[in-house]
PDB file of C-alpha atoms in Angstrom:
ATOM      1  CA  GLY V   1      98.147   1.687 150.958  1.00  0.00           C
ATOM      2  CA  ALA V   2     101.619   2.264 152.284  1.00  0.00           C
ATOM      3  CA  VAL V   3     104.413  -0.128 151.354  1.00  0.00           C
ATOM      4  CA  VAL V   4     106.647  -2.024 153.719  1.00  0.00           C
ATOM      5  CA  SER V   5     109.367  -4.301 152.415  1.00  0.00           C
ATOM      6  CA  GLN V   6     111.361  -7.083 154.033  1.00  0.00           C
ATOM      7  CA  HIS V   7     114.624  -8.681 153.053  1.00  0.00           C
ATOM      8  CA  PRO V   8     115.365 -11.480 152.611  1.00  0.00           C
ATOM      9  CA  SER V   9     112.074 -13.179 151.772  1.00  0.00           C
ATOM     10  CA  ARG V  10     113.437 -16.520 152.856  1.00  0.00           C
ATOM     11  CA  VAL V  11     116.647 -17.754 154.408  1.00  0.00           C
ATOM     12  CA  ILE V  12     118.079 -21.134 155.276  1.00  0.00           C
ATOM     13  CA  CYS V  13     120.922 -21.258 157.745  1.00  0.00           C
ATOM     14  CA  LYS V  14     122.855 -23.696 159.891  1.00  0.00           C
ATOM     15  CA  SER V  15     122.227 -24.010 163.587  1.00  0.00           C
ATOM     16  CA  GLY V  16     124.390 -21.633 165.587  1.00  0.00           C
ATOM     17  CA  THR V  17     124.643 -18.909 162.972  1.00  0.00           C
ATOM     18  CA  SER V  18     123.067 -15.451 163.136  1.00  0.00           C
ATOM     19  CA  VAL V  19     120.549 -14.121 160.661  1.00  0.00           C
ATOM     20  CA  LYS V  20     119.623 -10.491 160.018  1.00  0.00           C
ATOM     21  CA  ILE V  21     116.236  -9.489 158.621  1.00  0.00           C
ATOM     22  CA  GLU V  22     115.579  -5.977 157.348  1.00  0.00           C
ATOM     23  CA  CYS V  23     112.281  -4.128 157.400  1.00  0.00           C
ATOM     24  CA  ARG V  24     111.860  -0.913 155.430  1.00  0.00           C
ATOM     25  CA  SER V  25     109.017   1.548 155.085  1.00  0.00           C
ATOM     26  CA  LEU V  26     109.233   2.686 151.476  1.00  0.00           C
ATOM     27  CA  ASP V  27     106.948   5.690 151.255  1.00  0.00           C
ATOM     28  CA  PHE V  28     106.633   6.992 154.786  1.00  0.00           C
ATOM     29  CA  GLN V  29     108.755   7.515 157.864  1.00  0.00           C
ATOM     30  CA  ALA V  30     107.960   5.240 160.765  1.00  0.00           C
ATOM     31  CA  THR V  31     109.017   6.080 164.279  1.00  0.00           C
ATOM     32  CA  THR V  32     107.553   2.770 165.381  1.00  0.00           C
ATOM     33  CA  MET V  33     107.896  -0.638 163.815  1.00  0.00           C
ATOM     34  CA  PHE V  34     106.785  -3.988 165.159  1.00  0.00           C
ATOM     35  CA  TRP V  35     108.177  -7.494 164.789  1.00  0.00           C
ATOM     36  CA  TYR V  36     105.892 -10.509 164.778  1.00  0.00           C
ATOM     37  CA  ARG V  37     106.402 -14.220 164.567  1.00  0.00           C
ATOM     38  CA  GLN V  38     103.936 -16.639 163.023  1.00  0.00           C
ATOM     39  CA  PHE V  39     103.991 -20.416 163.217  1.00  0.00           C
ATOM     40  CA  PRO V  40     102.060 -22.512 160.667  1.00  0.00           C
ATOM     41  CA  LYS V  41      98.281 -22.220 160.993  1.00  0.00           C
ATOM     42  CA  GLN V  42      98.629 -19.821 163.884  1.00  0.00           C
ATOM     43  CA  SER V  43      98.083 -16.130 164.280  1.00  0.00           C
ATOM     44  CA  LEU V  44     100.728 -13.444 164.573  1.00  0.00           C
ATOM     45  CA  MET V  45     102.459 -13.102 167.908  1.00  0.00           C
ATOM     46  CA  LEU V  46     104.062  -9.774 168.723  1.00  0.00           C
ATOM     47  CA  MET V  47     107.719 -10.130 169.638  1.00  0.00           C
ATOM     48  CA  ALA V  48     108.807  -6.546 170.144  1.00  0.00           C
ATOM     49  CA  THR V  49     108.145  -2.908 169.434  1.00  0.00           C
ATOM     50  CA  SER V  50     110.987  -1.116 167.691  1.00  0.00           C
ATOM     51  CA  ASN V  51     111.329   2.594 168.389  1.00  0.00           C
ATOM     52  CA  GLU V  52     113.621   4.781 166.292  1.00  0.00           C
ATOM     53  CA  GLY V  53     116.515   6.049 168.340  1.00  0.00           C
ATOM     54  CA  SER V  54     115.754   4.064 171.466  1.00  0.00           C
ATOM     55  CA  LYS V  55     115.779   0.519 172.765  1.00  0.00           C
ATOM     56  CA  ALA V  56     113.169  -1.920 171.621  1.00  0.00           C
ATOM     57  CA  THR V  57     110.407  -3.047 173.948  1.00  0.00           C
ATOM     58  CA  TYR V  58     110.116  -6.816 174.104  1.00  0.00           C
ATOM     59  CA  GLU V  59     107.013  -8.823 174.893  1.00  0.00           C
ATOM     60  CA  GLN V  60     107.031 -11.202 177.805  1.00  0.00           C
ATOM     61  CA  GLY V  61     108.882 -14.407 177.054  1.00  0.00           C
ATOM     62  CA  VAL V  62     110.907 -13.000 174.154  1.00  0.00           C
ATOM     63  CA  GLU V  63     114.663 -13.106 174.770  1.00  0.00           C
ATOM     64  CA  LYS V  64     116.093  -9.700 173.961  1.00  0.00           C
ATOM     65  CA  ASP V  65     119.644 -11.068 173.752  1.00  0.00           C
ATOM     66  CA  LYS V  66     118.581 -13.624 171.198  1.00  0.00           C
ATOM     67  CA  PHE V  67     116.410 -11.363 169.054  1.00  0.00           C
ATOM     68  CA  LEU V  68     118.371  -8.154 168.596  1.00  0.00           C
ATOM     69  CA  ILE V  69     116.425  -5.233 167.204  1.00  0.00           C
ATOM     70  CA  ASN V  70     117.932  -2.064 165.814  1.00  0.00           C
ATOM     71  CA  HIS V  71     115.857   0.851 164.526  1.00  0.00           C
ATOM     72  CA  ALA V  72     118.623   3.029 163.178  1.00  0.00           C
ATOM     73  CA  SER V  73     116.566   5.280 160.938  1.00  0.00           C
ATOM     74  CA  LEU V  74     112.980   6.308 160.345  1.00  0.00           C
ATOM     75  CA  THR V  75     112.680   3.861 157.469  1.00  0.00           C
ATOM     76  CA  LEU V  76     114.699   0.853 158.617  1.00  0.00           C
ATOM     77  CA  SER V  77     114.466  -1.653 161.440  1.00  0.00           C
ATOM     78  CA  THR V  78     116.482  -4.855 161.636  1.00  0.00           C
ATOM     79  CA  LEU V  79     115.907  -8.068 163.542  1.00  0.00           C
ATOM     80  CA  THR V  80     118.916 -10.288 164.153  1.00  0.00           C
ATOM     81  CA  VAL V  81     118.300 -13.829 165.309  1.00  0.00           C
ATOM     82  CA  THR V  82     121.511 -14.737 167.122  1.00  0.00           C
ATOM     83  CA  SER V  83     122.769 -18.297 167.431  1.00  0.00           C
ATOM     84  CA  ALA V  84     119.731 -19.591 165.623  1.00  0.00           C
ATOM     85  CA  HIS V  85     118.385 -23.044 166.425  1.00  0.00           C
ATOM     86  CA  PRO V  86     115.796 -25.201 164.633  1.00  0.00           C
ATOM     87  CA  GLU V  87     113.067 -24.066 167.025  1.00  0.00           C
ATOM     88  CA  ASP V  88     113.604 -20.513 165.747  1.00  0.00           C
ATOM     89  CA  SER V  89     112.377 -21.603 162.333  1.00  0.00           C
ATOM     90  CA  SER V  90     109.295 -19.533 161.666  1.00  0.00           C
ATOM     91  CA  PHE V  91     107.725 -16.778 159.568  1.00  0.00           C
ATOM     92  CA  TYR V  92     108.892 -13.374 160.771  1.00  0.00           C
ATOM     93  CA  ILE V  93     106.807 -10.366 159.798  1.00  0.00           C
ATOM     94  CA  CYS V  94     107.390  -6.702 160.466  1.00  0.00           C
ATOM     95  CA  SER V  95     104.967  -3.836 160.391  1.00  0.00           C
ATOM     96  CA  ALA V  96     105.311  -0.088 160.412  1.00  0.00           C
ATOM     97  CA  THR V  97     102.907   2.575 161.572  1.00  0.00           C
ATOM     98  CA  ASP V  98     102.127   5.222 158.999  1.00  0.00           C
ATOM     99  CA  PRO V  99     101.984   8.424 161.089  1.00  0.00           C
ATOM    100  CA  GLY V 100      99.638  10.062 158.610  1.00  0.00           C
ATOM    101  CA  THR V 101      96.919   7.439 159.015  1.00  0.00           C
ATOM    102  CA  GLU V 102      98.071   5.833 162.279  1.00  0.00           C
ATOM    103  CA  THR V 103      97.550   2.410 160.757  1.00  0.00           C
ATOM    104  CA  GLN V 104      99.965  -0.495 160.613  1.00  0.00           C
ATOM    105  CA  TYR V 105     101.137  -1.851 157.307  1.00  0.00           C
ATOM    106  CA  PHE V 106     102.838  -5.206 157.140  1.00  0.00           C
ATOM    107  CA  GLY V 107     105.811  -6.436 155.219  1.00  0.00           C
ATOM    108  CA  PRO V 108     105.639  -9.595 153.090  1.00  0.00           C
ATOM    109  CA  GLY V 109     107.392 -11.666 155.743  1.00  0.00           C
ATOM    110  CA  THR V 110     110.634 -13.613 155.956  1.00  0.00           C
ATOM    111  CA  ARG V 111     110.622 -17.372 156.173  1.00  0.00           C
ATOM    112  CA  LEU V 112     113.502 -18.634 158.293  1.00  0.00           C
ATOM    113  CA  LEU V 113     114.550 -22.262 158.278  1.00  0.00           C
ATOM    114  CA  VAL V 114     117.311 -23.303 160.646  1.00  0.00           C
ATOM    115  CA  LEU V 115     118.856 -26.666 159.912  1.00  0.00           C
TER     116      LEU V 115
ATOM    117  CA  GLN O   1      90.679 -16.980 177.994  1.00  0.00           C
ATOM    118  CA  LYS O   2      92.250 -15.206 175.047  1.00  0.00           C
ATOM    119  CA  GLU O   3      91.897 -11.460 174.783  1.00  0.00           C
ATOM    120  CA  VAL O   4      90.471 -11.783 171.282  1.00  0.00           C
ATOM    121  CA  GLU O   5      88.445 -14.781 170.152  1.00  0.00           C
ATOM    122  CA  GLN O   6      87.926 -15.670 166.522  1.00  0.00           C
ATOM    123  CA  ASP O   7      86.473 -18.841 165.042  1.00  0.00           C
ATOM    124  CA  PRO O   8      89.270 -20.578 163.097  1.00  0.00           C
ATOM    125  CA  GLY O   9      86.921 -22.035 160.488  1.00  0.00           C
ATOM    126  CA  PRO O  10      87.368 -23.106 157.802  1.00  0.00           C
ATOM    127  CA  LEU O  11      84.395 -21.237 156.420  1.00  0.00           C
ATOM    128  CA  SER O  12      83.400 -22.536 153.012  1.00  0.00           C
ATOM    129  CA  VAL O  13      80.943 -20.564 150.868  1.00  0.00           C
ATOM    130  CA  PRO O  14      79.886 -20.648 147.211  1.00  0.00           C
ATOM    131  CA  GLU O  15      81.002 -17.860 144.923  1.00  0.00           C
ATOM    132  CA  GLY O  16      78.710 -14.851 145.175  1.00  0.00           C
ATOM    133  CA  ALA O  17      77.640 -15.548 148.748  1.00  0.00           C
ATOM    134  CA  ILE O  18      78.107 -13.180 151.661  1.00  0.00           C
ATOM    135  CA  VAL O  19      80.969 -14.056 153.973  1.00  0.00           C
ATOM    136  CA  SER O  20      80.350 -13.195 157.604  1.00  0.00           C
ATOM    137  CA  LEU O  21      83.281 -13.037 160.020  1.00  0.00           C
ATOM    138  CA  ASN O  22      83.428 -11.919 163.616  1.00  0.00           C
ATOM    139  CA  CYS O  23      85.579 -11.494 166.688  1.00  0.00           C
ATOM    140  CA  THR O  24      84.792 -10.993 170.330  1.00  0.00           C
ATOM    141  CA  TYR O  25      87.067  -9.362 172.831  1.00  0.00           C
ATOM    142  CA  SER O  26      87.214  -8.935 176.559  1.00  0.00           C
ATOM    143  CA  ASN O  27      89.376  -5.858 177.111  1.00  0.00           C
ATOM    144  CA  SER O  28      87.351  -2.648 177.013  1.00  0.00           C
ATOM    145  CA  ALA O  29      90.596  -0.704 176.502  1.00  0.00           C
ATOM    146  CA  PHE O  30      90.570  -1.685 172.835  1.00  0.00           C
ATOM    147  CA  GLN O  31      89.412   1.320 170.850  1.00  0.00           C
ATOM    148  CA  TYR O  32      90.755   0.679 167.351  1.00  0.00           C
ATOM    149  CA  PHE O  33      89.659  -2.233 165.209  1.00  0.00           C
ATOM    150  CA  MET O  34      91.164  -3.602 162.047  1.00  0.00           C
ATOM    151  CA  TRP O  35      90.635  -6.441 159.652  1.00  0.00           C
ATOM    152  CA  TYR O  36      93.507  -7.925 157.711  1.00  0.00           C
ATOM    153  CA  ARG O  37      93.553 -10.488 154.938  1.00  0.00           C
ATOM    154  CA  GLN O  38      96.472 -12.903 154.749  1.00  0.00           C
ATOM    155  CA  TYR O  39      97.213 -15.202 151.859  1.00  0.00           C
ATOM    156  CA  SER O  40      99.352 -18.246 152.481  1.00  0.00           C
ATOM    157  CA  ARG O  41     103.014 -17.374 153.080  1.00  0.00           C
ATOM    158  CA  LYS O  42     102.355 -13.634 152.690  1.00  0.00           C
ATOM    159  CA  GLY O  43     102.165 -10.693 155.058  1.00  0.00           C
ATOM    160  CA  PRO O  44      98.755  -9.433 156.236  1.00  0.00           C
ATOM    161  CA  GLU O  45      97.029  -6.839 154.064  1.00  0.00           C
ATOM    162  CA  LEU O  46      94.916  -4.138 155.709  1.00  0.00           C
ATOM    163  CA  LEU O  47      91.261  -4.268 154.629  1.00  0.00           C
ATOM    164  CA  MET O  48      89.355  -2.105 157.110  1.00  0.00           C
ATOM    165  CA  TYR O  49      90.199   0.240 159.956  1.00  0.00           C
ATOM    166  CA  THR O  50      87.573   1.607 162.354  1.00  0.00           C
ATOM    167  CA  TYR O  51      87.607   3.309 165.722  1.00  0.00           C
ATOM    168  CA  SER O  52      83.984   3.840 166.618  1.00  0.00           C
ATOM    169  CA  SER O  53      80.879   1.745 167.010  1.00  0.00           C
ATOM    170  CA  GLY O  54      78.785   1.454 163.894  1.00  0.00           C
ATOM    171  CA  ASN O  55      79.285   0.441 160.294  1.00  0.00           C
ATOM    172  CA  LYS O  56      81.963   1.301 157.782  1.00  0.00           C
ATOM    173  CA  GLU O  57      81.723   0.298 154.166  1.00  0.00           C
ATOM    174  CA  ASP O  58      84.435   0.066 151.527  1.00  0.00           C
ATOM    175  CA  GLY O  59      83.496  -1.572 148.256  1.00  0.00           C
ATOM    176  CA  ARG O  60      82.428  -5.146 148.930  1.00  0.00           C
ATOM    177  CA  PHE O  61      83.577  -4.966 152.549  1.00  0.00           C
ATOM    178  CA  THR O  62      81.561  -3.785 155.546  1.00  0.00           C
ATOM    179  CA  ALA O  63      82.970  -3.621 159.043  1.00  0.00           C
ATOM    180  CA  GLN O  64      80.750  -3.406 162.105  1.00  0.00           C
ATOM    181  CA  VAL O  65      81.792  -2.532 165.619  1.00  0.00           C
ATOM    182  CA  ASP O  66      79.648  -2.897 168.726  1.00  0.00           C
ATOM    183  CA  LYS O  67      81.731  -1.717 171.657  1.00  0.00           C
ATOM    184  CA  SER O  68      78.954  -2.324 174.164  1.00  0.00           C
ATOM    185  CA  SER O  69      78.933  -6.019 173.270  1.00  0.00           C
ATOM    186  CA  LYS O  70      82.668  -6.158 172.518  1.00  0.00           C
ATOM    187  CA  TYR O  71      81.878  -7.670 169.151  1.00  0.00           C
ATOM    188  CA  ILE O  72      83.205  -6.811 165.716  1.00  0.00           C
ATOM    189  CA  SER O  73      82.255  -8.172 162.315  1.00  0.00           C
ATOM    190  CA  LEU O  74      83.391  -8.121 158.727  1.00  0.00           C
ATOM    191  CA  PHE O  75      81.074  -8.860 155.825  1.00  0.00           C
ATOM    192  CA  ILE O  76      82.240  -9.599 152.307  1.00  0.00           C
ATOM    193  CA  ARG O  77      79.563  -9.255 149.632  1.00  0.00           C
ATOM    194  CA  ASP O  78      79.620 -11.007 146.282  1.00  0.00           C
ATOM    195  CA  SER O  79      82.479 -13.216 147.380  1.00  0.00           C
ATOM    196  CA  GLN O  80      85.023 -14.335 144.801  1.00  0.00           C
ATOM    197  CA  PRO O  81      87.436 -17.278 144.756  1.00  0.00           C
ATOM    198  CA  SER O  82      90.224 -14.709 145.116  1.00  0.00           C
ATOM    199  CA  ASP O  83      88.777 -13.855 148.545  1.00  0.00           C
ATOM    200  CA  SER O  84      89.914 -17.276 149.764  1.00  0.00           C
ATOM    201  CA  ALA O  85      92.401 -16.441 152.496  1.00  0.00           C
ATOM    202  CA  THR O  86      92.757 -16.161 156.245  1.00  0.00           C
ATOM    203  CA  TYR O  87      91.082 -13.130 157.775  1.00  0.00           C
ATOM    204  CA  LEU O  88      92.476 -11.689 160.961  1.00  0.00           C
ATOM    205  CA  CYS O  89      90.879  -9.194 163.273  1.00  0.00           C
ATOM    206  CA  ALA O  90      93.310  -6.941 165.110  1.00  0.00           C
ATOM    207  CA  LEU O  91      92.640  -4.564 167.977  1.00  0.00           C
ATOM    208  CA  SER O  92      94.633  -1.892 169.717  1.00  0.00           C
ATOM    209  CA  ALA O  93      94.148   0.437 172.641  1.00  0.00           C
ATOM    210  CA  ALA O  94      95.627   3.454 170.889  1.00  0.00           C
ATOM    211  CA  ALA O  95      96.117   4.557 167.306  1.00  0.00           C
ATOM    212  CA  GLY O  96      99.303   3.148 165.842  1.00  0.00           C
ATOM    213  CA  ASN O  97      99.931   1.102 168.946  1.00  0.00           C
ATOM    214  CA  LYS O  98     100.706  -2.605 169.131  1.00  0.00           C
ATOM    215  CA  LEU O  99      98.016  -4.912 167.820  1.00  0.00           C
ATOM    216  CA  THR O 100      96.400  -7.890 169.466  1.00  0.00           C
ATOM    217  CA  PHE O 101      95.277 -10.375 166.853  1.00  0.00           C
ATOM    218  CA  GLY O 102      92.496 -12.892 166.766  1.00  0.00           C
ATOM    219  CA  GLY O 103      93.469 -16.390 165.729  1.00  0.00           C
ATOM    220  CA  GLY O 104      92.256 -15.866 162.172  1.00  0.00           C
ATOM    221  CA  THR O 105      89.434 -17.448 160.181  1.00  0.00           C
ATOM    222  CA  ARG O 106      90.255 -19.409 157.073  1.00  0.00           C
ATOM    223  CA  VAL O 107      87.777 -18.693 154.279  1.00  0.00           C
ATOM    224  CA  LEU O 108      87.308 -20.751 151.154  1.00  0.00           C
ATOM    225  CA  VAL O 109      85.147 -19.407 148.341  1.00  0.00           C
ATOM    226  CA  LYS O 110      84.255 -22.165 145.917  1.00  0.00           C
ATOM    227  CA  PRO O 111      83.628 -21.333 142.235  1.00  0.00           C
TER     228      PRO O 111
END
């Protein structure tokens, strides 16, 4: 299947700092990428839909000023957690839609721990 | 009521047994159905992708969709310890569109 990468795989930061997570589609161009959040022993919750060249669409209850999404190219979307707090600690996963198969492939996830 | 219901398990089976997983949904707008496997601390891995009622087979995996009953299933034949993971059903209203996930079923295949 198609490959989606994420960087970094894990990050530890101090409360109040900002953290950027990158999501790349390695072997296809993705006009649409998605960002999910997953707490322990829970399912994935969609945070936002990232569209190349336009503003992201956020799900209800997700603060767009706190979770900044930029989809600058057809292979890269970034999620920036601004002024992170301990409650933002979670597993963040991105996915990208392969236009050839119209299926979503997921990245390996980024584990964020805010101290 | 959640849009997609999935028994959280855990489902424990002996090696070689058939694993039977299912999800029910309430929104008839869902037209595309996927099953993902997720190992601990990893991203989900796509196993099966279907968009019509009926069966689809791929190796040891068989996916079933019954749109009239709003019920989807995944069967794993000849289960192996390496199949121990959480299995997530995911549904969408349009191809490539945002997914709505079930809660996931944790499966444990014992050698």
